Amino acid sequence: MLALLLACASPPEGAEKDPGSTDGETHDADGDGFATDAGDCDDNDSAVYPGATERCDNLDNDCNGTVDDDLVQSWYADADADGFGNAAQAVTACEPPDGAYIADDSDCDDTRSDVYPSAPELCDGLDNDCDGQTDEDDATTWYADADGDGVGDEATAISACAAPGEGWVTDSGDCDDTRSDAFPGNPETCDEIDNDCNGLVDDGVLLTWYEDRDADGHGNNAEIDEACRQPTGYVESGDDCDDNDPAVGPAAPEVCNGLDDDCDGLVDLADPDADPSTGSVYYADADGDGYGDASSTTTACDVPAGFTTDNTDCDDTAADVSPAGTELCNGVDDDCDGVIDPSSSADALTWYADTDTDGYGDASTTTTACDAPTGYVADNTDCDDGHYAISPGASEVCNWEDDDCDGLVDDDDPTLDLGTRSTWYADADSDGYGDPASTGPGCDAPSGYTADYADCDDTDAAINPAATDDCDGLDNDCDGTIDGGLSMSTWYEDNDGDSYGGAAVLDCAQPPGTVDNDWDCDDTSASVYPGSAATCPWSSCLDLLTDGIASTDGSYWIDFAGTATETECDMTTDGGGWTLIFDDNFDSGADSRWSTTSTSSCGGWGTILGGYGIISGGSMSIALSTYAIVHTQTWVEIEYIALDSWDGESAYVAVDGSTLWSQSQNNHSSSYSEVCGWNRGHSGSYDSLWMISATMAHAAGTLTLAGGSTLDQSADDESFGLDDTYVWIR
């Protein structure tokens, strides 16, 4: 075998030897007749040398720099054995590899033997012939027919072997697949829809309508509208010749009005259909003044000669008598207004009112008339037409009037009747009242004179009948009496305006800034007045009330036996005026003046005087001063507390030994409660509290208040106490 290969590897006959070789010299390692420097590209392989036949052995057999030269090609898998390979599965080799590989790479689906170039196209949803189209030979184009009119929407086209489902058709061209009355070939109807899908709406079926502005049933042929339905304000006919006038139209009667009423082209009487009776009434104008006689008429479409449209002439025989005539004082109604010779007549005269009938007229009150009206005269020289006695013909007298209308009054008129002058009285002190002993005549008062003569002292202006009598020893009011019978009184200055006075003033009448009391303690301060401050205490609350100083409950300063003390005044209870002289609620201990000062805590009733374990039978008392306050009554408010097993004993409160309040007390009642006794409530023994408010007569300088009981057991078994004690006097 080796010999055979070597033989095969021998250089061919005529192959050129290595030009560098010489007989006896060997540089050809593989014995192929070519040394390396002679171009052998593999001197270890005798099959490789320049000029060798190229074989598909992955070697450069001919040493031309290219392996296998053009003997290598691509081979493609043909998995479905249909004779067409898959370009995506290629190998490069001189010969096809083992397995199904072929030189073709045009199969578009190497998993199906019925899909390859030149295969017959079937309607199976596949591109059988690999031309990039599916079912192009046998598939049908389908179109959605949403409105069921048999024609589909081109925008929905799909290609399929069979209809995709219900509502698909092969016919296309529907222009509105939402309406079954719009599709190619459908007759066009007047419904504002393109029924035949030719791109035109209502083509060839629109109706022509004519605008009828005057609503007379006939339209204007210059104003049209094409529509399927009659538009508002339009009609079928267009034969109206004036669509702004409902009285003009083909059906209207021709009347005399200068119009072609019936639209036949003829106007008024030129139209044989015209009604002559519809013409106007014209009036005869015999005198040619442009105004007609209402009693002479004719009817015509136009004004006949000798006639006019006016009928207001009141005399058609006189051209100067008409509504345009000028009224004159001539006994004729020249202007036909029904009034003869009115005050407005062109030649009427001016007359003057003579209201006072003195024959002289008022130049400011005039009227015009042809003849003098009643109450008017031709004269206009009266200067006062309201007085018969005043006129140019009257005499001047003293009356502050220009009687004779010469512009001069009374004393200024030299023609004055002197017998009409008055007597005037000198008023030397200018108080308006004259001296009866000093007179002067005149129409008017001379300077320094007056009509009055009742002054009793014309040298003193403060003395006259209108003056007020003062306490000055004079007859100030001229009534003949000195000081008018007045007597002196004492008044008090109220400088701070608080209604309470200070310094005394003597006068017959109350001077300004004074009051009738001297109660102010400081007349320079309005905040200081009786009862308002320690510097101004008052005698009692009752005096504050009765003197009108105070009327409301509150704190006031009262004189307690020479000591100003701020205390409470009750101004409302039982008529008010109560002065509080003592109070004690025992919260801070008992007043030292109590006969017993021991206190105890009584639960929700607070601290009380006496109580459980302190006092049983007997009393607790206190002696009080009434502080020199004048009074007739005392009022006591006190709380009486009965503790534990009272069973009929007496409880009492007394003033100066006289009983103010008492009662037989039994605490064995569930209406009471256990508050601060020794807690025998379980045996029917409880505690009770009585709020006492009582008055009695009292006027002494001292007052003894006592609270007590007739209890006969120890204070540990039954007891009593007092609380919230108030003593008032009035």
XYZ file of C-alpha atoms in Angstrom:
730
model
C 0.000 0.000 0.000
C 2.853 2.325 0.935
C 4.521 1.509 -2.364
C 1.282 2.349 -4.150
C 1.010 5.710 -2.391
C 4.562 6.543 -3.120
C 4.003 5.612 -6.704
C 1.006 7.830 -6.829
C 3.023 10.587 -5.256
C 5.731 10.501 -7.869
C 5.948 13.618 -9.941
C 4.311 13.317 -13.284
C 6.199 12.875 -16.455
C 7.688 16.033 -17.701
C 7.391 17.709 -14.309
C 10.187 20.182 -13.940
C 12.813 19.274 -11.508
C 14.074 21.536 -8.844
C 16.349 23.863 -10.781
C 18.649 23.999 -7.800
C 19.142 20.268 -7.634
C 22.197 18.464 -9.174
C 22.871 14.881 -9.705
C 24.050 13.332 -6.572
C 22.447 16.118 -4.398
C 19.103 15.418 -2.569
C 16.990 18.328 -1.130
C 13.573 16.708 -1.781
C 12.582 15.196 1.573
C 9.328 13.656 0.367
C 10.676 12.578 -2.978
C 8.062 14.322 -4.969
C 10.628 15.926 -7.190
C 10.330 19.396 -5.631
C 12.472 20.797 -2.953
C 11.243 23.406 -0.541
C 13.144 26.116 -2.211
C 11.632 25.022 -5.476
C 8.114 25.758 -4.253
C 7.172 22.643 -2.362
C 4.781 23.976 0.289
C 4.934 20.727 2.290
C 8.194 18.765 1.745
C 6.921 16.135 4.116
C 3.989 15.141 1.874
C 4.808 13.798 -1.565
C 1.209 14.536 -2.639
C 1.788 18.221 -2.159
C 3.973 20.106 -4.677
C 3.505 22.744 -7.309
C 1.441 21.475 -10.194
C -0.123 18.615 -8.227
C -3.818 17.906 -8.849
C -5.948 19.659 -6.184
C -8.056 17.208 -4.232
C -10.749 17.702 -1.602
C -8.555 16.717 1.333
C -8.294 19.943 3.221
C -4.747 20.453 1.812
C -3.201 22.905 -0.625
C -2.162 20.115 -2.967
C -0.923 22.370 -5.780
C 0.766 24.829 -3.464
C -1.145 27.768 -5.001
C -2.032 29.169 -1.553
C -5.686 27.936 -1.608
C -6.870 24.818 0.162
C -9.116 22.558 -1.888
C -9.496 25.437 -4.363
C -13.145 25.358 -5.709
C -13.891 21.826 -4.609
C -15.651 22.977 -1.292
C -19.355 24.038 -1.261
C -22.336 24.582 1.139
C -24.743 21.777 1.869
C -28.267 22.286 3.462
C -30.331 20.038 5.699
C -33.418 18.507 4.036
C -35.198 17.207 7.139
C -38.567 16.692 5.409
C -36.894 14.965 2.395
C -38.826 17.045 -0.087
C -35.646 17.779 -2.123
C -35.331 21.342 -0.849
C -32.914 22.360 1.915
C -33.157 24.658 4.929
C -30.904 27.700 4.487
C -30.741 28.116 8.259
C -29.019 24.691 8.665
C -25.921 24.786 6.363
C -22.492 23.068 6.444
C -19.439 23.564 4.132
C -17.820 20.463 2.648
C -16.499 18.959 -0.595
C -19.125 16.274 -0.418
C -22.555 16.258 1.287
C -22.239 15.121 4.891
C -23.838 11.956 6.044
C -27.505 12.441 6.551
C -30.122 14.424 4.534
C -28.077 17.367 3.147
C -28.471 18.768 -0.325
C -27.133 21.704 -2.302
C -30.577 23.512 -2.432
C -31.494 26.058 0.293
C -34.930 27.273 -0.836
C -37.265 25.344 1.504
C -39.375 27.811 3.612
C -40.574 25.103 6.055
C -38.230 22.081 6.355
C -40.625 20.388 8.761
C -43.364 19.848 6.147
C -42.814 17.833 2.977
C -45.794 19.615 1.351
C -44.129 23.003 1.632
C -41.326 23.772 -0.872
C -40.774 25.936 -3.961
C -42.951 24.813 -6.876
C -45.300 22.911 -4.552
C -48.958 23.429 -5.481
C -50.545 26.213 -3.318
C -53.388 24.837 -1.222
C -55.997 26.690 0.856
C -54.669 25.385 4.128
C -53.301 28.439 5.852
C -49.732 27.644 4.649
C -47.345 29.180 2.121
C -47.084 25.883 0.229
C -44.941 27.190 -2.679
C -42.687 29.363 -0.511
C -43.455 32.525 -2.449
C -44.122 34.536 0.728
C -47.918 34.456 0.328
C -50.370 32.211 2.063
C -53.226 30.606 0.156
C -52.829 33.239 -2.577
C -54.252 31.041 -5.245
C -57.308 29.597 -3.490
C -58.086 32.093 -0.539
C -61.076 34.452 -0.693
C -61.190 38.099 0.520
C -63.903 38.628 3.142
C -65.425 41.927 4.438
C -67.273 42.636 7.686
C -71.009 43.416 7.099
C -72.016 44.921 10.460
C -75.356 46.307 9.242
C -76.406 43.128 7.395
C -77.093 44.862 4.079
C -75.013 42.335 2.079
C -72.135 44.732 1.372
C -69.016 44.838 3.567
C -66.627 47.501 4.803
C -63.416 47.550 2.715
C -61.406 48.642 5.759
C -62.098 45.277 7.415
C -60.838 43.028 4.532
C -59.182 39.713 5.432
C -58.136 36.801 3.190
C -59.387 33.410 4.197
C -60.430 30.118 2.636
C -63.840 30.466 4.270
C -65.900 33.219 5.928
C -64.454 34.033 9.379
C -67.920 33.825 10.838
C -71.403 35.292 10.680
C -71.577 38.853 9.273
C -68.812 38.488 6.662
C -69.412 38.839 2.916
C -67.315 38.857 -0.261
C -68.885 42.069 -1.616
C -67.266 45.358 -0.520
C -67.790 49.084 -0.961
C -70.261 49.856 1.882
C -69.855 53.588 2.732
C -71.565 53.287 6.134
C -71.539 49.800 7.607
C -73.626 51.004 10.583
C -76.727 51.632 8.419
C -78.489 48.928 6.424
C -80.041 51.597 4.153
C -76.649 52.749 2.833
C -74.806 50.509 0.328
C -73.859 50.582 -3.391
C -76.854 50.107 -5.613
C -79.408 51.097 -3.016
C -81.910 53.674 -4.410
C -81.182 57.239 -3.125
C -83.977 58.597 -0.936
C -84.379 62.053 0.584
C -83.227 61.295 4.120
C -79.922 63.198 4.462
C -77.984 59.913 3.939
C -75.788 58.741 0.998
C -78.014 55.714 0.385
C -76.242 54.505 -2.844
C -72.696 55.194 -1.600
C -71.792 57.380 -4.553
C -70.355 60.070 -2.265
C -73.360 62.378 -2.636
C -76.130 62.839 -0.083
C -79.721 62.966 -1.352
C -78.463 63.564 -4.935
C -81.337 63.923 -7.383
C -84.057 63.656 -4.722
C -83.872 67.032 -2.832
C -86.992 69.245 -2.839
C -86.887 73.008 -3.445
C -88.437 75.272 -0.813
C -89.010 79.045 -0.863
C -88.647 81.446 2.057
C -91.988 82.853 3.258
C -91.037 85.763 5.534
C -94.523 87.241 5.724
C -96.130 83.831 6.374
C -98.799 84.311 3.691
C -98.257 80.824 2.186
C -96.321 82.139 -0.834
C -92.521 82.207 -0.950
C -89.783 84.379 -2.434
C -88.244 82.673 -5.476
C -84.963 84.501 -4.800
C -84.569 82.838 -1.419
C -84.567 79.042 -1.794
C -83.444 76.072 0.239
C -83.091 72.482 -0.960
C -84.030 69.952 1.653
C -85.874 66.676 2.099
C -88.229 68.161 4.658
C -89.908 71.541 4.697
C -87.688 73.954 6.652
C -89.315 76.308 9.148
C -90.360 79.522 7.388
C -90.343 77.968 3.882
C -93.167 76.898 1.507
C -93.494 74.961 -1.767
C -94.377 77.888 -4.025
C -92.128 80.827 -4.903
C -94.664 83.191 -6.486
C -94.820 85.985 -3.841
C -93.884 89.401 -5.312
C -93.389 91.039 -1.875
C -92.426 88.575 0.801
C -92.263 91.296 3.469
C -95.982 92.118 3.322
C -98.489 89.397 4.223
C -101.228 91.373 2.460
C -99.406 90.974 -0.882
C -99.523 87.629 -2.668
C -101.140 85.762 -5.595
C -104.235 85.076 -3.472
C -104.615 88.653 -2.204
C -107.371 90.977 -3.565
C -106.212 93.975 -5.582
C -107.126 97.160 -3.722
C -106.412 100.833 -4.152
C -103.088 101.277 -2.366
C -100.455 101.829 -5.072
C -99.296 98.218 -4.801
C -99.561 95.113 -6.977
C -101.470 93.267 -4.272
C -102.170 90.050 -6.257
C -98.758 89.816 -7.938
C -100.153 89.911 -11.495
C -98.014 92.890 -12.527
C -100.946 95.367 -12.501
C -101.458 98.074 -9.872
C -104.741 99.473 -8.514
C -107.372 100.291 -11.179
C -104.984 99.205 -13.980
C -105.846 95.713 -12.809
C -109.302 94.644 -13.967
C -109.518 92.619 -10.747
C -109.201 95.765 -8.594
C -111.998 96.650 -6.170
C -112.818 100.368 -6.689
C -114.586 100.488 -3.346
C -111.224 100.086 -1.627
C -110.099 103.507 -2.794
C -109.821 106.518 -0.471
C -112.421 109.138 0.333
C -111.538 112.603 -0.995
C -113.124 115.925 -0.053
C -114.214 118.868 -2.209
C -111.942 121.965 -1.974
C -114.151 124.605 -3.624
C -112.166 127.616 -2.375
C -108.793 126.053 -3.308
C -107.199 126.627 0.077
C -106.006 122.989 0.376
C -108.612 122.095 2.975
C -111.688 120.025 2.067
C -115.343 120.071 2.968
C -116.208 117.036 5.072
C -119.776 117.109 3.749
C -118.762 116.816 0.053
C -116.908 113.550 -0.762
C -116.007 111.075 -3.512
C -114.217 107.697 -3.489
C -111.232 107.019 -5.803
C -107.793 105.416 -5.880
C -106.172 108.818 -6.599
C -107.084 112.408 -5.738
C -109.563 113.801 -8.323
C -109.238 117.433 -9.494
C -110.891 119.904 -7.080
C -110.641 117.435 -4.223
C -108.211 116.907 -1.358
C -107.483 114.330 1.349
C -108.209 116.891 4.096
C -111.707 117.365 5.542
C -111.131 120.110 8.136
C -112.308 123.230 6.282
C -115.104 124.896 8.224
C -116.047 127.291 5.363
C -115.198 126.018 1.847
C -116.448 129.250 0.294
C -113.760 131.478 1.879
C -110.105 130.827 1.083
C -108.944 132.816 4.167
C -110.899 130.562 6.487
C -109.222 127.176 7.142
C -107.211 125.398 9.860
C -104.235 127.404 8.538
C -106.058 130.754 8.742
C -105.059 133.592 11.113
C -107.563 134.186 13.879
C -108.688 137.841 14.161
C -111.128 139.692 16.385
C -113.837 139.703 13.685
C -116.605 137.403 14.895
C -115.420 134.602 12.531
C -113.773 131.228 13.332
C -110.834 132.023 11.014
C -108.733 128.937 11.913
C -111.569 126.412 12.143
C -110.768 125.389 15.736
C -114.346 125.881 16.850
C -113.511 129.021 18.832
C -114.419 132.503 17.625
C -112.187 135.440 18.579
C -110.113 133.595 21.225
C -107.505 135.340 23.375
C -104.864 134.119 20.946
C -106.318 136.214 18.109
C -103.586 138.114 16.306
C -105.134 141.508 17.111
C -106.306 140.704 20.674
C -105.677 143.392 23.382
C -103.875 143.123 26.765
C -106.066 143.502 29.864
C -104.985 143.781 33.548
C -106.505 142.062 36.562
C -108.512 144.301 38.905
C -109.009 141.857 41.770
C -109.951 144.536 44.305
C -112.379 146.206 41.802
C -110.964 149.662 42.449
C -110.783 150.418 38.699
C -106.985 150.079 38.617
C -105.279 146.987 37.164
C -102.272 144.881 38.250
C -99.462 145.136 35.686
C -98.127 141.717 36.719
C -101.378 139.842 36.057
C -102.488 140.088 32.439
C -104.559 138.340 29.841
C -105.230 138.920 26.161
C -108.688 138.993 24.638
C -110.697 140.697 21.959
C -112.956 142.184 24.662
C -112.283 142.955 28.359
C -112.850 139.811 30.444
C -114.741 140.075 33.737
C -112.418 141.340 36.467
C -109.965 142.943 34.048
C -109.414 146.575 33.034
C -107.250 148.453 30.543
C -105.355 150.302 33.392
C -102.188 148.790 34.887
C -101.162 151.291 37.619
C -102.448 149.561 40.796
C -99.520 148.845 43.197
C -101.545 146.441 45.394
C -104.441 144.757 43.641
C -105.388 142.909 46.813
C -106.593 146.020 48.645
C -109.469 148.190 47.396
C -108.144 151.106 49.492
C -104.765 151.116 47.719
C -104.636 152.695 44.262
C -103.348 155.851 42.577
C -106.621 157.559 43.577
C -106.393 156.726 47.348
C -105.191 158.997 50.252
C -101.910 158.196 52.090
C -102.506 157.215 55.739
C -100.339 155.689 58.510
C -100.507 151.987 57.848
C -97.058 151.025 56.528
C -98.569 150.861 53.018
C -98.045 153.000 49.897
C -101.768 153.829 49.770
C -101.612 156.224 46.770
C -99.097 154.166 44.759
C -96.609 157.047 44.488
C -93.693 155.031 45.867
C -93.682 156.836 49.251
C -94.937 155.293 52.494
C -96.419 156.933 55.589
C -94.153 159.655 57.077
C -92.068 159.827 53.891
C -95.082 160.928 51.831
C -95.744 164.708 52.044
C -99.398 164.026 51.211
C -99.826 161.978 54.431
C -103.089 162.470 56.345
C -101.580 163.679 59.705
C -104.675 162.677 61.603
C -103.713 159.012 61.172
C -100.397 159.259 63.096
C -99.797 157.301 66.409
C -98.381 158.265 69.864
C -94.976 156.691 70.794
C -93.223 156.503 74.219
C -89.551 157.105 74.995
C -87.511 153.941 75.771
C -84.320 155.443 77.198
C -82.982 152.134 78.615
C -83.788 150.213 75.377
C -85.560 147.385 77.184
C -88.550 147.543 74.806
C -90.782 149.216 77.352
C -91.612 152.995 77.193
C -91.971 155.859 79.690
C -95.607 156.995 79.793
C -94.445 160.538 80.675
C -92.348 161.004 77.491
C -94.201 160.851 74.116
C -93.769 161.687 70.369
C -96.167 161.424 67.309
C -95.551 159.584 63.993
C -96.702 156.786 61.705
C -93.693 154.754 62.824
C -91.847 154.798 66.138
C -89.115 157.438 66.160
C -85.663 156.216 67.146
C -85.618 155.549 70.926
C -89.407 155.268 71.162
C -91.792 152.318 71.493
C -95.527 151.697 71.470
C -95.408 150.386 75.077
C -95.734 152.699 78.044
C -95.543 150.244 80.999
C -91.897 150.783 82.131
C -91.719 151.801 85.787
C -88.007 152.767 85.586
C -86.827 153.855 82.114
C -83.276 154.308 83.382
C -82.673 150.587 84.198
C -83.035 147.984 81.425
C -83.294 145.199 84.054
C -86.529 146.668 85.343
C -89.607 146.170 83.119
C -92.818 144.126 83.055
C -90.988 141.115 81.555
C -88.267 140.953 84.218
C -88.205 138.425 87.076
C -88.303 139.701 90.641
C -85.053 139.124 92.514
C -84.455 139.312 96.212
C -82.972 142.821 95.761
C -85.550 145.159 97.335
C -86.767 146.394 93.910
C -89.975 146.080 91.891
C -88.114 144.380 89.024
C -91.267 143.332 87.092
C -93.176 146.622 87.537
C -96.123 144.869 89.182
C -96.194 147.362 92.081
C -94.713 144.928 94.659
C -91.131 144.693 95.934
C -89.453 141.266 95.337
C -92.846 139.886 94.318
C -93.479 138.478 97.808
C -90.496 136.060 97.537
C -88.658 134.816 100.682
C -85.022 133.763 101.075
C -84.095 130.037 100.959
C -80.871 128.114 101.551
C -79.312 126.207 98.597
C -76.077 124.242 98.414
C -73.381 124.408 95.769
C -72.883 121.169 93.776
C -69.500 121.847 92.224
C -68.766 118.230 91.248
C -72.205 117.630 89.699
C -72.978 114.494 91.761
C -76.379 115.879 92.957
C -75.071 116.366 96.501
C -74.289 119.851 97.891
C -71.582 121.510 99.929
C -71.369 125.243 100.690
C -74.655 127.051 101.464
C -76.107 129.847 99.262
C -79.037 132.146 100.227
C -81.464 133.144 97.455
C -85.163 133.596 96.740
C -84.981 131.028 93.922
C -82.625 128.086 93.353
C -79.467 129.341 91.603
C -77.922 127.256 88.796
C -75.416 124.650 90.025
C -77.051 124.233 93.414
C -79.068 121.466 95.101
C -81.392 121.361 98.092
C -79.124 119.136 100.286
C -75.731 119.504 101.948
C -74.859 115.808 102.014
C -71.641 115.903 99.947
C -68.515 115.130 101.968
C -66.187 116.248 99.135
C -67.723 118.658 96.604
C -64.608 118.467 94.409
C -65.024 114.743 93.594
C -68.123 113.273 91.968
C -67.094 109.782 93.179
C -67.463 110.807 96.818
C -71.048 111.089 98.033
C -73.138 109.619 100.918
C -72.377 105.938 101.502
C -69.801 105.738 98.672
C -66.565 106.000 100.675
C -65.085 105.776 104.163
C -64.834 109.574 104.142
C -68.589 109.888 103.602
C -70.514 107.274 105.675
C -74.312 107.534 105.968
C -76.504 107.060 109.038
C -78.144 103.796 107.849
C -79.144 101.793 104.781
C -82.737 102.915 105.358
C -81.654 106.575 105.191
C -79.743 105.880 101.950
C -82.963 104.439 100.529
C -85.435 107.053 101.824
C -83.091 109.961 100.978
C -83.038 108.718 97.387
C -79.279 108.103 97.449
C -79.259 104.337 96.765
C -81.850 101.701 95.833
C -79.857 98.589 94.863
C -78.441 95.813 97.065
C -74.710 96.136 97.689
C -71.898 97.379 99.912
C -72.133 100.882 101.381
C -70.330 102.877 104.090
C -72.450 103.350 107.251
C -71.670 105.279 110.442
C -71.373 102.577 113.133
C -71.336 104.697 116.301
C -68.794 107.160 114.886
C -66.790 104.602 112.886
C -67.205 104.474 109.094
C -67.894 100.809 108.343
C -68.443 99.171 104.956
C -71.385 96.767 105.250
C -74.144 95.253 103.163
C -77.438 97.008 102.469
C -80.477 94.986 101.386
C -82.578 97.476 99.441
C -85.201 95.033 98.122
C -86.381 92.537 100.776
C -89.667 93.556 102.401
C -89.355 97.141 101.129
C -85.540 97.301 101.651
C -83.443 99.575 103.867
C -81.878 96.757 105.978
C -78.413 97.396 107.493
C -76.272 94.295 108.177
C -74.730 94.655 111.686
C -73.442 91.083 112.121
C -72.724 87.905 110.112
C -70.849 84.671 110.918
C -70.479 81.480 108.872
C -67.970 79.885 111.299
C -65.690 78.715 108.463
C -62.773 80.527 110.157
C -63.943 79.901 113.692
C -66.630 81.545 115.785
C -66.818 85.214 116.724
C -65.337 85.550 120.207
C -68.528 87.161 121.496
C -70.462 83.870 121.247
C -71.157 82.265 124.573
C -69.835 79.036 123.065
C -67.077 79.304 120.454
C -66.620 75.582 119.822
C -67.326 74.555 116.226
C -67.574 71.209 114.488
C -67.496 69.887 110.938
C -70.910 68.779 109.779
C -70.320 66.975 106.506
C -71.873 68.625 103.481
C -73.341 71.348 105.738
C -69.853 72.687 106.481
C -68.522 74.098 109.769
C -71.184 74.869 112.391
C -71.246 76.427 115.850
C -71.798 73.678 118.466
C -72.941 70.319 117.100
C -72.328 66.667 117.984
C -70.602 66.190 121.319
C -70.610 69.954 122.090
C -74.073 71.063 123.138
C -77.411 69.401 123.850
C -79.876 71.285 126.076
C -79.496 75.020 126.715
C -78.470 77.762 124.251
C -75.638 79.533 122.470
C -75.902 83.334 122.384
C -74.120 86.501 121.314
C -74.627 90.132 122.480
C -74.384 92.683 119.657
C -74.316 96.481 119.430
C -76.698 98.241 117.060
C -74.076 101.024 116.761
C -76.416 103.900 117.594
C -78.283 103.308 114.346
C -81.882 104.436 114.704
C -84.108 101.475 113.909
C -87.471 99.865 114.715
C -86.979 96.293 113.399
C -84.485 93.482 113.320
C -84.274 90.701 110.736
C -82.431 87.474 111.540
C -81.317 84.837 109.018
C -79.841 81.695 110.619
C -79.503 77.971 109.925
C -80.556 75.677 112.799
C -79.160 72.090 112.670
C -80.860 69.328 114.749
C -78.660 66.204 115.111
C -79.565 62.619 115.979
C -82.461 61.331 118.089
C -84.697 64.322 118.626
C -88.109 63.010 119.559
C -90.306 66.029 120.148
C -88.009 68.407 122.039
C -88.214 72.141 121.204
C -85.742 74.003 118.985
C -85.789 77.807 119.171
C -84.137 81.107 118.172
C -84.660 84.199 120.386
C -83.798 87.907 120.309
C -83.411 89.680 123.639
C -85.168 86.725 125.271
C -88.189 86.894 122.949
C -88.821 83.883 120.758
C -88.181 84.642 117.105
C -88.731 81.039 115.957
C -89.419 77.691 117.592
C -90.747 74.236 116.749
C -91.071 70.759 118.189
C -88.544 68.624 116.321
C -88.631 64.874 115.658
C -85.737 63.497 113.589
C -87.224 60.019 113.230
C -88.166 60.516 109.591
C -86.653 59.100 106.420
C -87.212 62.525 104.826
C -84.026 63.559 106.720
C -80.541 62.169 106.254
C -77.499 61.273 108.337
C -74.969 64.125 107.916
C -72.815 64.621 110.972
C -74.464 63.029 114.063
C -73.453 59.750 115.612
C -74.891 57.759 112.747
C -77.964 56.134 114.214
C -79.817 56.427 110.947
C -80.231 52.695 110.902
C -82.413 53.001 113.992
C -84.568 55.767 112.516
C -82.640 58.729 113.867
C -81.424 61.350 111.370
C -80.184 64.942 111.073
C -82.196 67.967 109.856
C -81.378 71.562 108.847
C -83.783 74.499 109.115
C -83.200 77.791 107.268
C -84.803 80.539 109.406
C -85.599 84.069 108.181
C -87.749 86.140 110.577
C -88.282 89.742 111.695
C -89.454 91.347 114.911
C -89.716 94.817 116.477
C -86.494 96.156 117.932
C -85.151 99.641 118.762
C -82.583 99.111 121.552
C -78.879 99.982 121.382
C -77.957 96.299 121.933
C -79.309 92.989 120.656
C -78.788 89.513 122.095
C -79.267 86.611 119.689
C -79.634 83.086 121.063
C -80.224 79.627 119.607
C -81.168 76.754 121.903
C -83.105 73.563 122.645
C -84.918 71.658 125.419
C -82.905 68.451 124.782
C -82.469 66.362 127.924
C -79.814 63.861 126.891
C -76.073 64.161 126.459
C -74.549 65.887 123.415
C -73.231 62.475 122.346
C -76.797 61.256 121.934
C -78.614 64.308 120.602
C -77.358 67.819 119.871
C -77.806 70.959 117.815
C -75.738 73.615 116.019
C -76.025 77.019 114.283
C -74.650 78.239 110.945
C -74.730 81.120 108.411
C -75.982 83.793 110.816
C -76.974 87.286 109.584
C -78.449 90.080 111.749
C -79.999 93.136 110.046
C -81.737 96.200 111.492
C -84.057 98.782 109.948
